[in-house]
mmCIF file with all atom_site columns, C-alpha atoms in Angstrom:
data_model
loop_
_atom_site.group_PDB
_atom_site.id
_atom_site.type_symbol
_atom_site.label_atom_id
_atom_site.label_alt_id
_atom_site.label_comp_id
_atom_site.label_asym_id
_atom_site.label_entity_id
_atom_site.label_seq_id
_atom_site.pdbx_PDB_ins_code
_atom_site.Cartn_x
_atom_site.Cartn_y
_atom_site.Cartn_z
_atom_site.occupancy
_atom_site.B_iso_or_equiv
_atom_site.pdbx_formal_charge
_atom_site.auth_seq_id
_atom_site.auth_comp_id
_atom_site.auth_asym_id
_atom_site.auth_atom_id
_atom_site.pdbx_PDB_model_num
ATOM 1   C CA . MET A 1 1   ? 91.738  114.926 101.993 1.00 0.00 ? 1   MET A CA 1
ATOM 2   C CA . LEU A 1 2   ? 93.410  114.463 105.386 1.00 0.00 ? 2   LEU A CA 1
ATOM 3   C CA . VAL A 1 3   ? 90.229  112.836 106.728 1.00 0.00 ? 3   VAL A CA 1
ATOM 4   C CA . ASP A 1 4   ? 90.322  110.323 103.831 1.00 0.00 ? 4   ASP A CA 1
ATOM 5   C CA . ILE A 1 5   ? 93.969  109.505 104.570 1.00 0.00 ? 5   ILE A CA 1
ATOM 6   C CA . LEU A 1 6   ? 93.246  108.966 108.266 1.00 0.00 ? 6   LEU A CA 1
ATOM 7   C CA . LYS A 1 7   ? 90.205  106.818 107.461 1.00 0.00 ? 7   LYS A CA 1
ATOM 8   C CA . SER A 1 8   ? 92.258  104.625 105.133 1.00 0.00 ? 8   SER A CA 1
ATOM 9   C CA . GLN A 1 9   ? 94.636  103.843 108.019 1.00 0.00 ? 9   GLN A CA 1
ATOM 10  C CA . LYS A 1 10  ? 91.854  102.139 109.995 1.00 0.00 ? 10  LYS A CA 1
ATOM 11  C CA . PRO A 1 11  ? 90.728  98.705  108.758 1.00 0.00 ? 11  PRO A CA 1
ATOM 12  C CA . PRO A 1 12  ? 87.002  98.150  108.245 1.00 0.00 ? 12  PRO A CA 1
ATOM 13  C CA . LYS A 1 13  ? 85.070  96.103  110.799 1.00 0.00 ? 13  LYS A CA 1
ATOM 14  C CA . TRP A 1 14  ? 84.851  93.105  108.455 1.00 0.00 ? 14  TRP A CA 1
ATOM 15  C CA . PHE A 1 15  ? 88.675  92.991  108.422 1.00 0.00 ? 15  PHE A CA 1
ATOM 16  C CA . TRP A 1 16  ? 88.644  92.054  112.113 1.00 0.00 ? 16  TRP A CA 1
ATOM 17  C CA . LEU A 1 17  ? 85.934  89.469  111.571 1.00 0.00 ? 17  LEU A CA 1
ATOM 18  C CA . LEU A 1 18  ? 87.690  87.752  108.641 1.00 0.00 ? 18  LEU A CA 1
ATOM 19  C CA . ALA A 1 19  ? 91.120  87.793  110.291 1.00 0.00 ? 19  ALA A CA 1
ATOM 20  C CA . SER A 1 20  ? 89.660  86.403  113.547 1.00 0.00 ? 20  SER A CA 1
ATOM 21  C CA . LEU A 1 21  ? 87.809  83.638  111.701 1.00 0.00 ? 21  LEU A CA 1
ATOM 22  C CA . GLY A 1 22  ? 91.002  82.833  109.796 1.00 0.00 ? 22  GLY A CA 1
ATOM 23  C CA . LEU A 1 23  ? 92.915  82.562  113.062 1.00 0.00 ? 23  LEU A CA 1
ATOM 24  C CA . LEU A 1 24  ? 90.290  80.264  114.592 1.00 0.00 ? 24  LEU A CA 1
ATOM 25  C CA . TRP A 1 25  ? 90.217  78.101  111.444 1.00 0.00 ? 25  TRP A CA 1
ATOM 26  C CA . ASN A 1 26  ? 93.999  77.710  111.436 1.00 0.00 ? 26  ASN A CA 1
ATOM 27  C CA . LEU A 1 27  ? 94.089  76.977  115.171 1.00 0.00 ? 27  LEU A CA 1
ATOM 28  C CA . SER A 1 28  ? 91.642  74.146  114.535 1.00 0.00 ? 28  SER A CA 1
ATOM 29  C CA . GLY A 1 29  ? 93.980  73.082  111.708 1.00 0.00 ? 29  GLY A CA 1
ATOM 30  C CA . ILE A 1 30  ? 96.863  72.926  114.197 1.00 0.00 ? 30  ILE A CA 1
ATOM 31  C CA . GLU A 1 31  ? 94.758  70.661  116.391 1.00 0.00 ? 31  GLU A CA 1
ATOM 32  C CA . GLU A 1 32  ? 94.000  68.460  113.353 1.00 0.00 ? 32  GLU A CA 1
ATOM 33  C CA . PHE A 1 33  ? 97.714  68.415  112.483 1.00 0.00 ? 33  PHE A CA 1
ATOM 34  C CA . TYR A 1 34  ? 98.613  67.343  116.022 1.00 0.00 ? 34  TYR A CA 1
ATOM 35  C CA . ASP A 1 35  ? 95.973  64.597  115.939 1.00 0.00 ? 35  ASP A CA 1
ATOM 36  C CA . SER A 1 36  ? 97.206  63.455  112.513 1.00 0.00 ? 36  SER A CA 1
ATOM 37  C CA . ILE A 1 37  ? 100.839 63.059  113.481 1.00 0.00 ? 37  ILE A CA 1
ATOM 38  C CA . ASN A 1 38  ? 99.921  61.183  116.656 1.00 0.00 ? 38  ASN A CA 1
ATOM 39  C CA . ALA A 1 39  ? 97.319  58.891  115.103 1.00 0.00 ? 39  ALA A CA 1
ATOM 40  C CA . THR A 1 40  ? 97.880  55.218  114.442 1.00 0.00 ? 40  THR A CA 1
ATOM 41  C CA . VAL A 1 41  ? 95.922  53.030  112.068 1.00 0.00 ? 41  VAL A CA 1
ATOM 42  C CA . ASP A 1 42  ? 94.192  51.440  115.063 1.00 0.00 ? 42  ASP A CA 1
ATOM 43  C CA . SER A 1 43  ? 93.285  54.783  116.654 1.00 0.00 ? 43  SER A CA 1
ATOM 44  C CA . MET A 1 44  ? 91.943  56.054  113.336 1.00 0.00 ? 44  MET A CA 1
ATOM 45  C CA . VAL A 1 45  ? 89.791  52.942  112.857 1.00 0.00 ? 45  VAL A CA 1
ATOM 46  C CA . ALA A 1 46  ? 88.562  53.307  116.457 1.00 0.00 ? 46  ALA A CA 1
ATOM 47  C CA . ALA A 1 47  ? 87.668  56.936  115.635 1.00 0.00 ? 47  ALA A CA 1
ATOM 48  C CA . GLY A 1 48  ? 85.483  55.812  112.724 1.00 0.00 ? 48  GLY A CA 1
ATOM 49  C CA . PHE A 1 49  ? 87.789  55.700  109.714 1.00 0.00 ? 49  PHE A CA 1
ATOM 50  C CA . THR A 1 50  ? 87.680  52.653  107.504 1.00 0.00 ? 50  THR A CA 1
ATOM 51  C CA . PRO A 1 51  ? 90.819  50.481  107.488 1.00 0.00 ? 51  PRO A CA 1
ATOM 52  C CA . GLU A 1 52  ? 91.415  51.571  103.872 1.00 0.00 ? 52  GLU A CA 1
ATOM 53  C CA . GLN A 1 53  ? 91.261  55.255  104.858 1.00 0.00 ? 53  GLN A CA 1
ATOM 54  C CA . ALA A 1 54  ? 93.505  54.794  107.892 1.00 0.00 ? 54  ALA A CA 1
ATOM 55  C CA . ASN A 1 55  ? 96.093  52.776  105.953 1.00 0.00 ? 55  ASN A CA 1
ATOM 56  C CA . LEU A 1 56  ? 96.169  55.288  103.103 1.00 0.00 ? 56  LEU A CA 1
ATOM 57  C CA . TYR A 1 57  ? 96.512  58.239  105.454 1.00 0.00 ? 57  TYR A CA 1
ATOM 58  C CA . LYS A 1 58  ? 99.323  56.660  107.455 1.00 0.00 ? 58  LYS A CA 1
ATOM 59  C CA . SER A 1 59  ? 101.140 55.588  104.270 1.00 0.00 ? 59  SER A CA 1
ATOM 60  C CA . LEU A 1 60  ? 101.344 59.127  102.851 1.00 0.00 ? 60  LEU A CA 1
ATOM 61  C CA . PRO A 1 61  ? 104.890 60.474  102.503 1.00 0.00 ? 61  PRO A CA 1
ATOM 62  C CA . VAL A 1 62  ? 106.179 62.413  105.518 1.00 0.00 ? 62  VAL A CA 1
ATOM 63  C CA . TRP A 1 63  ? 106.586 65.529  103.400 1.00 0.00 ? 63  TRP A CA 1
ATOM 64  C CA . THR A 1 64  ? 102.789 65.800  103.066 1.00 0.00 ? 64  THR A CA 1
ATOM 65  C CA . MET A 1 65  ? 102.470 66.124  106.857 1.00 0.00 ? 65  MET A CA 1
ATOM 66  C CA . VAL A 1 66  ? 105.320 68.654  106.898 1.00 0.00 ? 66  VAL A CA 1
ATOM 67  C CA . VAL A 1 67  ? 103.526 70.733  104.267 1.00 0.00 ? 67  VAL A CA 1
ATOM 68  C CA . PHE A 1 68  ? 100.256 70.460  106.228 1.00 0.00 ? 68  PHE A CA 1
ATOM 69  C CA . GLY A 1 69  ? 102.051 71.673  109.366 1.00 0.00 ? 69  GLY A CA 1
ATOM 70  C CA . ILE A 1 70  ? 103.627 74.595  107.520 1.00 0.00 ? 70  ILE A CA 1
ATOM 71  C CA . ALA A 1 71  ? 100.225 75.530  106.092 1.00 0.00 ? 71  ALA A CA 1
ATOM 72  C CA . VAL A 1 72  ? 98.366  75.643  109.405 1.00 0.00 ? 72  VAL A CA 1
ATOM 73  C CA . PHE A 1 73  ? 101.145 77.087  111.559 1.00 0.00 ? 73  PHE A CA 1
ATOM 74  C CA . CYS A 1 74  ? 101.924 79.820  109.031 1.00 0.00 ? 74  CYS A CA 1
ATOM 75  C CA . GLY A 1 75  ? 98.192  80.402  108.645 1.00 0.00 ? 75  GLY A CA 1
ATOM 76  C CA . ALA A 1 76  ? 97.713  80.882  112.392 1.00 0.00 ? 76  ALA A CA 1
ATOM 77  C CA . ILE A 1 77  ? 100.826 83.028  112.810 1.00 0.00 ? 77  ILE A CA 1
ATOM 78  C CA . GLY A 1 78  ? 99.937  85.054  109.716 1.00 0.00 ? 78  GLY A CA 1
ATOM 79  C CA . CYS A 1 79  ? 96.391  85.688  110.941 1.00 0.00 ? 79  CYS A CA 1
ATOM 80  C CA . ALA A 1 80  ? 97.655  86.672  114.400 1.00 0.00 ? 80  ALA A CA 1
ATOM 81  C CA . LEU A 1 81  ? 100.099 89.109  112.779 1.00 0.00 ? 81  LEU A CA 1
ATOM 82  C CA . LEU A 1 82  ? 97.311  90.369  110.543 1.00 0.00 ? 82  LEU A CA 1
ATOM 83  C CA . LEU A 1 83  ? 95.223  91.118  113.631 1.00 0.00 ? 83  LEU A CA 1
ATOM 84  C CA . LEU A 1 84  ? 98.264  93.010  114.963 1.00 0.00 ? 84  LEU A CA 1
ATOM 85  C CA . ARG A 1 85  ? 98.315  94.827  111.594 1.00 0.00 ? 85  ARG A CA 1
ATOM 86  C CA . LYS A 1 86  ? 101.871 93.769  110.716 1.00 0.00 ? 86  LYS A CA 1
ATOM 87  C CA . LYS A 1 87  ? 103.109 93.836  107.105 1.00 0.00 ? 87  LYS A CA 1
ATOM 88  C CA . ILE A 1 88  ? 105.016 90.571  107.560 1.00 0.00 ? 88  ILE A CA 1
ATOM 89  C CA . SER A 1 89  ? 101.620 88.832  107.671 1.00 0.00 ? 89  SER A CA 1
ATOM 90  C CA . VAL A 1 90  ? 101.456 89.124  103.871 1.00 0.00 ? 90  VAL A CA 1
ATOM 91  C CA . LYS A 1 91  ? 104.590 87.009  103.403 1.00 0.00 ? 91  LYS A CA 1
ATOM 92  C CA . ILE A 1 92  ? 103.665 84.471  106.060 1.00 0.00 ? 92  ILE A CA 1
ATOM 93  C CA . LEU A 1 93  ? 100.152 84.056  104.659 1.00 0.00 ? 93  LEU A CA 1
ATOM 94  C CA . ALA A 1 94  ? 101.691 83.633  101.185 1.00 0.00 ? 94  ALA A CA 1
ATOM 95  C CA . ILE A 1 95  ? 103.740 80.721  102.563 1.00 0.00 ? 95  ILE A CA 1
ATOM 96  C CA . SER A 1 96  ? 100.581 79.262  104.096 1.00 0.00 ? 96  SER A CA 1
ATOM 97  C CA . LEU A 1 97  ? 98.734  79.552  100.778 1.00 0.00 ? 97  LEU A CA 1
ATOM 98  C CA . ILE A 1 98  ? 101.566 77.870  98.876  1.00 0.00 ? 98  ILE A CA 1
ATOM 99  C CA . ALA A 1 99  ? 101.710 75.069  101.455 1.00 0.00 ? 99  ALA A CA 1
ATOM 100 C CA . PHE A 1 100 ? 97.928  74.548  101.389 1.00 0.00 ? 100 PHE A CA 1
ATOM 101 C CA . SER A 1 101 ? 98.044  74.440  97.583  1.00 0.00 ? 101 SER A CA 1
ATOM 102 C CA . ILE A 1 102 ? 100.780 71.803  97.617  1.00 0.00 ? 102 ILE A CA 1
ATOM 103 C CA . TYR A 1 103 ? 98.906  69.784  100.241 1.00 0.00 ? 103 TYR A CA 1
ATOM 104 C CA . TYR A 1 104 ? 95.705  69.965  98.190  1.00 0.00 ? 104 TYR A CA 1
ATOM 105 C CA . VAL A 1 105 ? 97.472  68.729  95.064  1.00 0.00 ? 105 VAL A CA 1
ATOM 106 C CA . SER A 1 106 ? 99.169  65.943  97.042  1.00 0.00 ? 106 SER A CA 1
ATOM 107 C CA . ASP A 1 107 ? 95.770  64.740  98.242  1.00 0.00 ? 107 ASP A CA 1
ATOM 108 C CA . ILE A 1 108 ? 94.637  64.556  94.620  1.00 0.00 ? 108 ILE A CA 1
ATOM 109 C CA . LEU A 1 109 ? 97.796  62.763  93.481  1.00 0.00 ? 109 LEU A CA 1
ATOM 110 C CA . TYR A 1 110 ? 97.801  60.222  96.321  1.00 0.00 ? 110 TYR A CA 1
ATOM 111 C CA . GLY A 1 111 ? 94.091  59.442  95.967  1.00 0.00 ? 111 GLY A CA 1
ATOM 112 C CA . VAL A 1 112 ? 93.006  60.835  99.327  1.00 0.00 ? 112 VAL A CA 1
ATOM 113 C CA . PHE A 1 113 ? 89.851  62.429  97.919  1.00 0.00 ? 113 PHE A CA 1
ATOM 114 C CA . ALA A 1 114 ? 88.956  59.186  96.138  1.00 0.00 ? 114 ALA A CA 1
ATOM 115 C CA . VAL A 1 115 ? 89.253  57.123  99.318  1.00 0.00 ? 115 VAL A CA 1
ATOM 116 C CA . PHE A 1 116 ? 87.905  59.648  101.844 1.00 0.00 ? 116 PHE A CA 1
ATOM 117 C CA . GLY A 1 117 ? 85.113  60.974  99.646  1.00 0.00 ? 117 GLY A CA 1
ATOM 118 C CA . ILE A 1 118 ? 83.305  64.256  99.287  1.00 0.00 ? 118 ILE A CA 1
ATOM 119 C CA . ASP A 1 119 ? 83.640  65.280  102.937 1.00 0.00 ? 119 ASP A CA 1
ATOM 120 C CA . GLU A 1 120 ? 87.433  65.419  102.723 1.00 0.00 ? 120 GLU A CA 1
ATOM 121 C CA . PHE A 1 121 ? 87.217  67.265  99.417  1.00 0.00 ? 121 PHE A CA 1
ATOM 122 C CA . ILE A 1 122 ? 84.881  69.867  100.942 1.00 0.00 ? 122 ILE A CA 1
ATOM 123 C CA . VAL A 1 123 ? 86.992  70.398  104.077 1.00 0.00 ? 123 VAL A CA 1
ATOM 124 C CA . LEU A 1 124 ? 90.234  70.767  102.135 1.00 0.00 ? 124 LEU A CA 1
ATOM 125 C CA . SER A 1 125 ? 88.564  73.024  99.570  1.00 0.00 ? 125 SER A CA 1
ATOM 126 C CA . ILE A 1 126 ? 87.351  75.269  102.416 1.00 0.00 ? 126 ILE A CA 1
ATOM 127 C CA . ALA A 1 127 ? 90.876  75.257  103.869 1.00 0.00 ? 127 ALA A CA 1
ATOM 128 C CA . LEU A 1 128 ? 92.334  76.296  100.525 1.00 0.00 ? 128 LEU A CA 1
ATOM 129 C CA . LEU A 1 129 ? 89.661  78.972  100.080 1.00 0.00 ? 129 LEU A CA 1
ATOM 130 C CA . SER A 1 130 ? 90.421  80.221  103.587 1.00 0.00 ? 130 SER A CA 1
ATOM 131 C CA . ALA A 1 131 ? 94.140  80.475  102.763 1.00 0.00 ? 131 ALA A CA 1
ATOM 132 C CA . ILE A 1 132 ? 93.338  82.372  99.564  1.00 0.00 ? 132 ILE A CA 1
ATOM 133 C CA . THR A 1 133 ? 91.025  84.716  101.475 1.00 0.00 ? 133 THR A CA 1
ATOM 134 C CA . MET A 1 134 ? 93.563  85.411  104.227 1.00 0.00 ? 134 MET A CA 1
ATOM 135 C CA . PHE A 1 135 ? 96.296  86.161  101.704 1.00 0.00 ? 135 PHE A CA 1
ATOM 136 C CA . TRP A 1 136 ? 93.922  88.427  99.763  1.00 0.00 ? 136 TRP A CA 1
ATOM 137 C CA . LEU A 1 137 ? 92.924  90.218  102.981 1.00 0.00 ? 137 LEU A CA 1
ATOM 138 C CA . ALA A 1 138 ? 96.546  90.766  103.971 1.00 0.00 ? 138 ALA A CA 1
ATOM 139 C CA . ARG A 1 139 ? 97.510  92.100  100.524 1.00 0.00 ? 139 ARG A CA 1
ATOM 140 C CA . ARG A 1 140 ? 94.438  94.340  100.352 1.00 0.00 ? 140 ARG A CA 1
ATOM 141 C CA . SER A 1 141 ? 95.065  95.649  103.856 1.00 0.00 ? 141 SER A CA 1
ATOM 142 C CA . ASP A 1 142 ? 98.681  96.370  103.027 1.00 0.00 ? 142 ASP A CA 1
ATOM 143 C CA . LYS A 1 143 ? 97.731  98.229  99.840  1.00 0.00 ? 143 LYS A CA 1
ATOM 144 C CA . ASN A 1 144 ? 95.165  100.266 101.781 1.00 0.00 ? 144 ASN A CA 1
ATOM 145 C CA . GLY A 1 145 ? 97.725  101.292 104.381 1.00 0.00 ? 145 GLY A CA 1
ATOM 146 C CA . HIS A 1 146 ? 96.215  99.258  107.223 1.00 0.00 ? 146 HIS A CA 1
ATOM 147 C CA . LEU A 1 147 ? 99.420  97.356  108.006 1.00 0.00 ? 147 LEU A CA 1
ATOM 148 C CA . LYS A 1 148 ? 102.548 98.707  109.660 1.00 0.00 ? 148 LYS A CA 1
#
């Protein structure tokens, strides 16, 4: 019995892999966020976006960029705290998941997927799935006594 209790305190190896991948994904999201807030229509067109895509993206309400920033920064901080095995990671990753969900819906409502196509849909769907996975991992790890 004591051996089972002690074993449950140590996360499985796949925990470290998933949390590390989540951190890397969200760090790349922070880079994308930084690029997004600094981009101009001209720089986006020069980078290969169509004028329609660049104009749509730059015309989105500011709150969509704020939500995107909250999603990726909370995702990165939450994953870092998860790797440190801190309980607060559950709440921070919940905020990230909520923000990613709002951002996803905003892209649907503002026609981003329609203009940017399947690639944008796939990337944002992976981002949302990643946020769901990180929140699930944090909750599961907390329930299993892996977080302090």
